[in-house]
Tab-separated table of C-alpha atoms and ligand atoms in Angstrom:
chain	number	residue	atom	x	y	z
A	1	MET	CA	0.000	0.000	0.000
A	2	SER	CA	1.543	3.375	-0.951
A	3	VAL	CA	2.152	6.015	1.739
A	4	ASN	CA	-0.113	8.398	-0.130
A	5	PHE	CA	-2.947	5.929	-0.249
A	6	LEU	CA	-2.518	5.187	3.455
A	7	HIS	CA	-2.504	8.908	4.117
A	8	GLN	CA	-5.738	9.389	2.191
A	9	LEU	CA	-7.283	6.470	4.027
A	10	LEU	CA	-6.341	7.965	7.398
A	11	ILE	CA	-7.338	11.540	6.777
A	12	ALA	CA	-10.140	11.517	4.231
A	13	PRO	CA	-12.858	11.010	6.865
A	14	ILE	CA	-11.431	13.509	9.374
A	15	PRO	CA	-13.580	16.531	8.412
A	16	TYR	CA	-16.658	14.313	8.819
A	17	LEU	CA	-15.730	12.936	12.227
A	18	PRO	CA	-17.595	14.330	15.230
A	19	LYS	CA	-15.821	17.413	16.591
A	20	SER	CA	-15.480	15.725	19.963
A	21	LEU	CA	-13.454	12.922	18.389
A	22	VAL	CA	-11.161	15.292	16.473
A	23	TRP	CA	-10.707	17.164	19.762
A	24	THR	CA	-9.635	13.922	21.420
A	25	LEU	CA	-7.159	13.366	18.579
A	26	SER	CA	-5.732	16.879	18.736
A	27	ARG	CA	-6.001	18.087	22.310
A	28	ARG	CA	-2.540	16.975	23.299
A	29	TYR	CA	-1.202	19.529	20.828
A	30	ILE	CA	-3.595	22.393	21.585
A	31	ALA	CA	-3.833	24.313	24.866
A	32	GLY	CA	-7.557	25.036	24.613
A	33	THR	CA	-9.911	27.451	22.966
A	34	ASP	CA	-9.160	30.656	24.890
A	35	LEU	CA	-6.304	32.768	26.186
A	36	ALA	CA	-6.915	31.699	29.780
A	37	SER	CA	-6.309	28.032	28.878
A	38	ALA	CA	-3.152	28.990	26.981
A	39	PHE	CA	-1.868	30.961	29.980
A	40	ASP	CA	-2.507	27.989	32.296
A	41	VAL	CA	-0.394	25.781	30.036
A	42	VAL	CA	2.322	28.450	29.774
A	43	ARG	CA	2.444	28.801	33.570
A	44	THR	CA	2.899	25.034	33.937
A	45	LEU	CA	5.652	25.075	31.307
A	46	ASN	CA	7.386	28.029	32.988
A	47	ASN	CA	7.294	26.155	36.296
A	48	ALA	CA	8.985	23.226	34.530
A	49	GLY	CA	11.826	25.465	33.330
A	50	CYS	CA	10.575	26.075	29.765
A	51	CYS	CA	9.647	29.348	28.169
A	52	ALA	CA	6.797	29.416	25.651
A	53	THR	CA	5.380	31.046	22.576
A	54	VAL	CA	1.623	31.276	22.063
A	55	ASP	CA	0.026	30.941	18.672
A	56	VAL	CA	-3.579	31.925	18.059
A	57	LEU	CA	-4.934	29.288	15.717
A	58	GLY	CA	-6.116	30.744	12.471
A	59	GLU	CA	-4.957	31.168	8.922
A	60	ASP	CA	-6.103	32.999	5.845
A	61	SER	CA	-8.189	35.872	7.118
A	62	THR	CA	-10.275	37.155	4.246
A	63	THR	CA	-11.794	40.310	5.724
A	64	ARG	CA	-10.417	43.302	7.613
A	65	GLU	CA	-12.667	42.392	10.545
A	66	GLU	CA	-10.992	38.983	10.801
A	67	VAL	CA	-7.561	40.601	10.720
A	68	GLU	CA	-8.551	43.067	13.439
A	69	GLN	CA	-9.933	40.249	15.563
A	70	ALA	CA	-6.705	38.284	15.195
A	71	ARG	CA	-4.541	41.345	15.937
A	72	ASP	CA	-6.623	42.242	18.990
A	73	LEU	CA	-6.311	38.733	20.380
A	74	TYR	CA	-2.538	38.957	20.003
A	75	LEU	CA	-2.540	42.374	21.659
A	76	ALA	CA	-4.533	40.867	24.521
A	77	ALA	CA	-2.027	38.011	24.649
A	78	ILE	CA	1.025	40.254	25.055
A	79	ALA	CA	-0.811	42.419	27.605
A	80	GLY	CA	-1.762	39.274	29.582
A	81	ILE	CA	1.769	37.870	29.388
A	82	ASP	CA	3.076	41.126	30.837
A	83	ARG	CA	0.408	41.300	33.535
A	84	LYS	CA	0.873	37.700	34.609
A	85	LYS	CA	4.672	37.883	34.317
A	86	LEU	CA	4.868	34.834	32.102
A	87	ASP	CA	8.016	33.857	30.226
A	88	CYS	CA	6.352	33.779	26.852
A	89	ASN	CA	6.302	35.497	23.467
A	90	VAL	CA	3.968	35.214	20.468
A	91	SER	CA	4.085	33.473	17.089
A	92	VAL	CA	1.991	34.797	14.218
A	93	LYS	CA	1.017	33.507	10.786
A	94	LEU	CA	0.878	36.468	8.430
A	95	SER	CA	-2.000	34.924	6.507
A	96	ASP	CA	-3.966	35.260	9.741
A	97	PHE	CA	-3.142	38.974	9.517
A	98	GLY	CA	-4.534	39.142	5.980
A	99	LEU	CA	-1.370	38.531	3.945
A	100	ARG	CA	-3.198	36.924	1.048
A	101	MET	CA	-5.929	39.544	1.111
A	102	ASP	CA	-3.865	42.756	1.297
A	103	ALA	CA	-0.130	42.627	2.070
A	104	GLU	CA	0.079	46.311	3.108
A	105	TYR	CA	-2.848	45.957	5.486
A	106	CYS	CA	-1.146	42.879	6.894
A	107	TYR	CA	2.088	44.837	7.317
A	108	ALA	CA	0.278	47.598	9.221
A	109	ALA	CA	-1.332	45.036	11.560
A	110	ILE	CA	1.879	43.143	12.330
A	111	ARG	CA	3.735	46.430	12.748
A	112	GLU	CA	1.228	47.512	15.373
A	113	LEU	CA	1.731	44.216	17.192
A	114	ALA	CA	5.536	44.572	17.039
A	115	ARG	CA	5.287	48.130	18.376
A	116	ARG	CA	3.109	47.109	21.318
A	117	ALA	CA	5.266	44.048	21.979
A	118	LYS	CA	8.321	46.291	22.130
A	119	GLU	CA	6.614	48.516	24.697
A	120	GLN	CA	6.018	45.422	26.789
A	121	ARG	CA	9.521	44.027	26.206
A	122	ASN	CA	8.077	41.123	24.287
A	123	PHE	CA	8.964	39.455	20.999
A	124	VAL	CA	7.001	38.578	17.850
A	125	ARG	CA	7.934	35.564	15.745
A	126	ILE	CA	6.573	35.416	12.209
A	127	ASP	CA	5.902	31.776	11.321
A	128	MET	CA	6.765	30.677	7.801
A	129	GLU	CA	3.912	29.336	5.710
A	130	ASP	CA	3.972	27.633	2.310
A	131	SER	CA	6.241	28.641	-0.571
A	132	SER	CA	3.635	30.898	-2.200
A	133	VAL	CA	4.306	33.462	0.558
A	134	THR	CA	8.010	32.979	1.353
A	135	ASP	CA	9.137	36.134	-0.479
A	136	VAL	CA	6.490	38.433	0.925
A	137	THR	CA	6.944	37.031	4.447
A	138	LEU	CA	10.711	37.608	4.368
A	139	ASN	CA	10.124	41.038	2.915
A	140	ILE	CA	7.763	42.027	5.725
A	141	TYR	CA	10.220	40.653	8.296
A	142	GLN	CA	13.012	42.753	6.801
A	143	ARG	CA	10.916	45.899	6.815
A	144	LEU	CA	9.958	45.315	10.428
A	145	ARG	CA	13.469	44.655	11.653
A	146	ASN	CA	14.582	48.031	10.308
A	147	ASP	CA	12.512	49.535	13.126
A	148	PHE	CA	12.206	46.787	15.741
A	149	GLU	CA	14.714	44.443	17.350
A	150	ASN	CA	12.007	42.300	18.862
A	151	VAL	CA	10.939	40.449	15.709
A	152	GLY	CA	12.081	37.219	14.130
A	153	THR	CA	11.031	34.819	11.442
A	154	VAL	CA	11.453	31.215	10.369
A	155	ILE	CA	13.631	29.430	7.829
A	156	GLN	CA	12.593	26.015	6.520
A	157	ALA	CA	15.476	23.605	5.936
A	158	CYS	CA	13.536	21.752	3.249
A	159	MET	CA	13.548	24.769	0.927
A	160	ARG	CA	16.398	24.806	-1.582
A	161	ARG	CA	16.489	28.604	-1.455
A	162	SER	CA	17.114	28.767	2.313
A	163	PRO	CA	20.951	29.119	2.294
A	164	ASP	CA	20.577	32.157	0.012
A	165	ASP	CA	17.811	33.593	2.185
A	166	VAL	CA	19.933	33.138	5.313
A	167	LYS	CA	22.955	34.735	3.657
A	168	HIS	CA	20.871	37.701	2.552
A	169	LEU	CA	19.310	38.125	5.992
A	170	LEU	CA	22.661	37.897	7.778
A	171	ASP	CA	24.249	40.361	5.350
A	172	THR	CA	21.554	42.964	5.767
A	173	GLY	CA	20.726	43.277	9.462
A	174	PRO	CA	20.297	41.703	12.897
A	175	THR	CA	18.748	38.286	12.380
A	176	HIS	CA	16.490	36.277	14.692
A	177	ILE	CA	15.680	32.938	13.112
A	178	ARG	CA	13.756	29.831	14.086
A	179	LEU	CA	15.102	26.959	12.010
A	180	CYS	CA	12.676	24.118	11.286
A	181	LYS	CA	12.413	21.350	8.706
A	182	GLY	CA	9.262	22.813	7.097
A	183	ILE	CA	5.797	21.349	7.395
A	184	TYR	CA	4.236	22.132	4.023
A	185	LEU	CA	4.289	19.716	1.114
A	186	GLU	CA	6.371	21.413	-1.577
A	187	ALA	CA	7.439	20.461	-5.104
A	188	GLU	CA	10.719	18.619	-5.603
A	189	GLU	CA	12.000	21.443	-7.841
A	190	ILE	CA	12.011	23.911	-4.964
A	191	ALA	CA	12.314	21.680	-1.908
A	192	PHE	CA	14.154	18.646	-0.613
A	193	THR	CA	11.649	15.937	0.051
A	194	ALA	CA	13.844	13.060	1.267
A	195	ALA	CA	14.218	12.984	5.057
A	196	ASP	CA	18.020	12.585	4.873
A	197	ASP	CA	18.446	15.539	2.520
A	198	ILE	CA	16.369	17.749	4.822
A	199	ARG	CA	18.484	16.695	7.807
A	200	VAL	CA	21.716	17.511	5.999
A	201	ALA	CA	20.314	20.890	4.941
A	202	TYR	CA	19.264	21.561	8.540
A	203	GLY	CA	22.783	20.973	9.877
A	204	VAL	CA	24.341	23.197	7.217
A	205	LEU	CA	21.877	26.043	7.869
A	206	LEU	CA	22.322	25.865	11.633
A	207	GLU	CA	26.076	26.262	11.274
A	208	GLN	CA	25.586	29.070	8.726
A	209	LEU	CA	23.361	30.918	11.198
A	210	PHE	CA	25.721	30.529	14.146
A	211	VAL	CA	28.914	31.296	12.241
A	212	GLY	CA	27.262	34.129	10.309
A	213	GLY	CA	26.339	35.912	13.536
A	214	ALA	CA	22.584	35.439	13.908
A	215	VAL	CA	21.492	37.254	17.059
A	216	LYS	CA	19.513	34.235	18.217
A	217	VAL	CA	18.577	30.897	16.696
A	218	GLY	CA	15.541	28.818	17.620
A	219	ILE	CA	16.454	25.177	17.005
A	220	ALA	CA	12.943	23.895	16.297
A	221	THR	CA	13.028	20.136	15.943
A	222	HIS	CA	12.121	16.935	17.787
A	223	ASP	CA	14.464	14.878	15.650
A	224	PRO	CA	16.876	13.268	18.156
A	225	HIS	CA	19.614	13.107	15.518
A	226	LEU	CA	19.393	16.862	14.857
A	227	VAL	CA	19.157	17.702	18.544
A	228	GLU	CA	22.380	15.764	19.208
A	229	GLN	CA	24.042	17.406	16.232
A	230	ALA	CA	22.976	20.859	17.456
A	231	LYS	CA	24.338	20.143	20.929
A	232	GLY	CA	27.666	19.148	19.373
A	233	LEU	CA	27.756	22.321	17.274
A	234	ILE	CA	26.932	24.535	20.261
A	235	GLU	CA	29.789	22.921	22.161
A	236	ARG	CA	32.260	23.077	19.262
A	237	LEU	CA	31.503	26.717	18.401
A	238	GLN	CA	31.140	27.701	22.085
A	239	ILE	CA	27.765	29.296	21.414
A	240	ASP	CA	26.539	31.306	24.377
A	241	ARG	CA	23.134	30.357	25.841
A	242	SER	CA	21.819	33.802	24.988
A	243	ARG	CA	22.254	32.970	21.283
A	244	TYR	CA	20.098	29.880	20.962
A	245	GLU	CA	17.106	28.020	22.309
A	246	PHE	CA	15.626	24.661	21.462
A	247	GLN	CA	11.983	24.854	20.432
A	248	MET	CA	9.361	22.106	20.493
A	249	LEU	CA	5.645	21.769	19.917
A	250	LEU	CA	3.269	21.296	22.830
A	251	GLY	CA	2.678	17.610	23.488
A	252	VAL	CA	5.627	16.344	21.449
A	253	ALA	CA	8.891	14.676	22.571
A	254	GLU	CA	8.353	15.542	26.222
A	255	ASN	CA	11.141	13.289	27.500
A	256	MET	CA	13.710	14.877	25.231
A	257	ARG	CA	12.404	18.273	26.258
A	258	ALA	CA	12.895	17.488	29.962
A	259	SER	CA	16.365	16.133	29.344
A	260	LEU	CA	17.459	19.271	27.441
A	261	VAL	CA	16.097	21.489	30.211
A	262	GLY	CA	17.825	19.275	32.796
A	263	ASP	CA	21.115	19.823	30.966
A	264	GLY	CA	20.591	23.587	31.215
A	265	HIS	CA	19.672	24.341	27.597
A	266	PRO	CA	17.099	27.094	27.010
A	267	LEU	CA	13.903	25.575	25.626
A	268	ARG	CA	10.713	27.156	24.310
A	269	VAL	CA	7.430	25.323	23.786
A	270	TYR	CA	5.037	26.362	21.020
A	271	VAL	CA	1.539	26.578	22.498
A	272	PRO	CA	-1.314	26.822	19.971
A	273	PHE	CA	-4.783	27.741	21.171
A	274	GLY	CA	-8.006	29.221	19.835
A	275	GLU	CA	-11.536	28.816	18.641
A	276	ARG	CA	-10.358	27.721	15.249
A	277	TRP	CA	-8.710	24.536	16.481
A	278	PHE	CA	-10.919	22.308	14.325
A	279	ALA	CA	-9.917	23.828	10.989
A	280	TYR	CA	-6.285	23.865	12.154
A	281	SER	CA	-6.332	20.203	13.151
A	282	VAL	CA	-7.966	19.094	9.932
A	283	ARG	CA	-5.551	21.119	7.823
A	284	ARG	CA	-2.486	19.863	9.713
A	285	LEU	CA	-3.712	16.301	9.361
A	286	ARG	CA	-4.343	16.740	5.664
A	287	GLU	CA	-1.005	18.383	5.005
A	288	ASN	CA	1.276	15.945	6.659
A	289	PRO	CA	0.827	12.181	6.639
A	290	GLU	CA	3.440	11.870	9.398
A	291	ILE	CA	1.341	13.976	11.735
A	292	ALA	CA	-1.760	12.002	10.801
A	293	GLY	CA	0.242	8.948	11.820
A	294	HIS	CA	1.299	10.505	15.124
A	295	ILE	CA	-2.197	11.602	16.009
A	296	VAL	CA	-3.711	8.270	15.120
A	297	ARG	CA	-0.975	6.583	17.152
A	298	ASN	CA	-1.838	8.809	20.108
A	299	LEU	CA	-5.370	7.519	19.964
A	300	PHE	CA	-4.088	4.057	20.753
A	301	THR	CA	-1.414	5.006	23.278
A	302	ARG	CA	-1.921	5.514	26.967
A	303	HIS	CA	-0.719	8.866	28.367
B	401	FAD	C1	8.484	25.301	17.685
B	401	FAD	C2	8.196	24.887	16.287
B	401	FAD	C3	7.765	25.835	15.377
B	401	FAD	C4	7.532	25.483	14.057
B	401	FAD	N1	7.205	26.464	13.145
B	401	FAD	C5	7.080	26.133	11.852
B	401	FAD	C6	6.883	27.123	10.862
B	401	FAD	O1	6.815	28.328	11.133
B	401	FAD	N2	6.755	26.728	9.559
B	401	FAD	C7	6.852	25.413	9.203
B	401	FAD	O2	6.776	25.116	8.007
B	401	FAD	N3	7.015	24.446	10.132
B	401	FAD	C8	7.136	24.768	11.433
B	401	FAD	N4	7.342	23.780	12.356
B	401	FAD	C9	7.177	22.356	11.975
B	401	FAD	C10	8.475	21.765	11.479
B	401	FAD	O3	8.779	22.335	10.222
B	401	FAD	C11	8.369	20.235	11.320
B	401	FAD	O4	7.388	19.916	10.399
B	401	FAD	C12	8.038	19.495	12.604
B	401	FAD	O5	8.724	20.047	13.684
B	401	FAD	C13	8.467	18.024	12.494
B	401	FAD	O6	9.840	17.926	12.191
B	401	FAD	P1	10.959	17.458	13.234
B	401	FAD	O7	12.151	18.306	12.996
B	401	FAD	O8	10.438	17.472	14.592
B	401	FAD	O9	11.376	16.022	12.728
B	401	FAD	P2	10.519	14.719	12.452
B	401	FAD	O10	11.495	13.754	11.868
B	401	FAD	O11	9.293	15.005	11.697
B	401	FAD	O12	10.112	14.270	13.869
B	401	FAD	C14	11.052	13.712	14.780
B	401	FAD	C15	10.277	12.959	15.826
B	401	FAD	O13	9.491	13.893	16.578
B	401	FAD	C16	8.217	13.401	16.843
B	401	FAD	N5	7.225	14.304	16.230
B	401	FAD	C17	7.469	15.270	15.324
B	401	FAD	N6	6.352	15.978	15.044
B	401	FAD	C18	5.367	15.428	15.794
B	401	FAD	C19	3.999	15.696	15.986
B	401	FAD	N7	3.380	16.725	15.388
B	401	FAD	N8	3.287	14.912	16.845
B	401	FAD	C20	3.895	13.925	17.511
B	401	FAD	N9	5.194	13.632	17.395
B	401	FAD	C21	5.928	14.359	16.548
B	401	FAD	C22	8.180	12.011	16.323
B	401	FAD	O14	8.551	11.133	17.345
B	401	FAD	C23	9.232	12.007	15.248
B	401	FAD	O15	9.754	10.748	15.019
B	401	FAD	C24	7.643	24.123	13.661
B	401	FAD	C25	8.078	23.176	14.578
B	401	FAD	C26	8.375	23.539	15.863
B	401	FAD	C27	8.893	22.501	16.798
């Protein structure tokens, strides 16, 4: 049976499953539907020695009202983080801020968030979405970092263009990067698709970022091989703890997470929450057969 066929078999019925069942499948990875639930999870993570980043679930806003709603929720998030003295920043998908609808409107909204985050000594990470928006996302990041130090974005190791993007970013200003493998299914012409090739690319990019002087690098992976490699690189290049942090998704690789924290490495957990968890779960499951596999496996595993 081909992987694709298996994937289709696993995920085709998901949008038709009862919401309560999809919730059971996804809840390990999602803090809840509101900010209060996200803050509870962040507090628990902070108590366990991890910092966090909250992500309001949502993508592809199509009206200005939706963009304003998303922006206001993020503004409430940074205000709450400040008030509750949580060790937490925010991660944003620009499509949630209307990128595909009106890129300038999106820029104005994310700029407002960056400005308010700066006032509250917080940080805004711009997630990277699929390849149709890589250029415009990097462009908005570069415009923002001309005025704000408290913004960063994401580089996907799977993308063949990434070494050039990293070089350009490092050559042109202070660079805060989260490095991940990349979750979107992309064409072979523009992306590595074999797991080994993506791993090799990841190692090369991580070294490029450290050696090239990135202000801070988020090492976002649960791949034990890459985590070991990163630890070796940090040791070899004598990278100060202020210049990196490991990053993991809520509910994933918790043992490895605890062991990294136990060894004194900075570690941030990505905490998604929001009303739109159903659409998010279905889309994630559809996009990535591996995740469909993980979630289905979770259904049969005791926690
Ligand atoms: C903090 C963070 C932020 C991210 N931001 C982005 C982004 O902005 N843009 C983007 O394209 N991608 C993003 N990603 C996703 C990333 O690109 C990968 O798709 C994802 O992390 C899986 O790759 P991996 O490096 O963990 O390696 P994999 O080889 O996929 O996973 C290694 C091991 O981790 C475990 N694992 C991994 N993922 C899951 C899961 N979801 N559920 C259960 N177990 C799992 C499994 O045990 C697996 O064997 C982010 C990931 C993290 C951790």
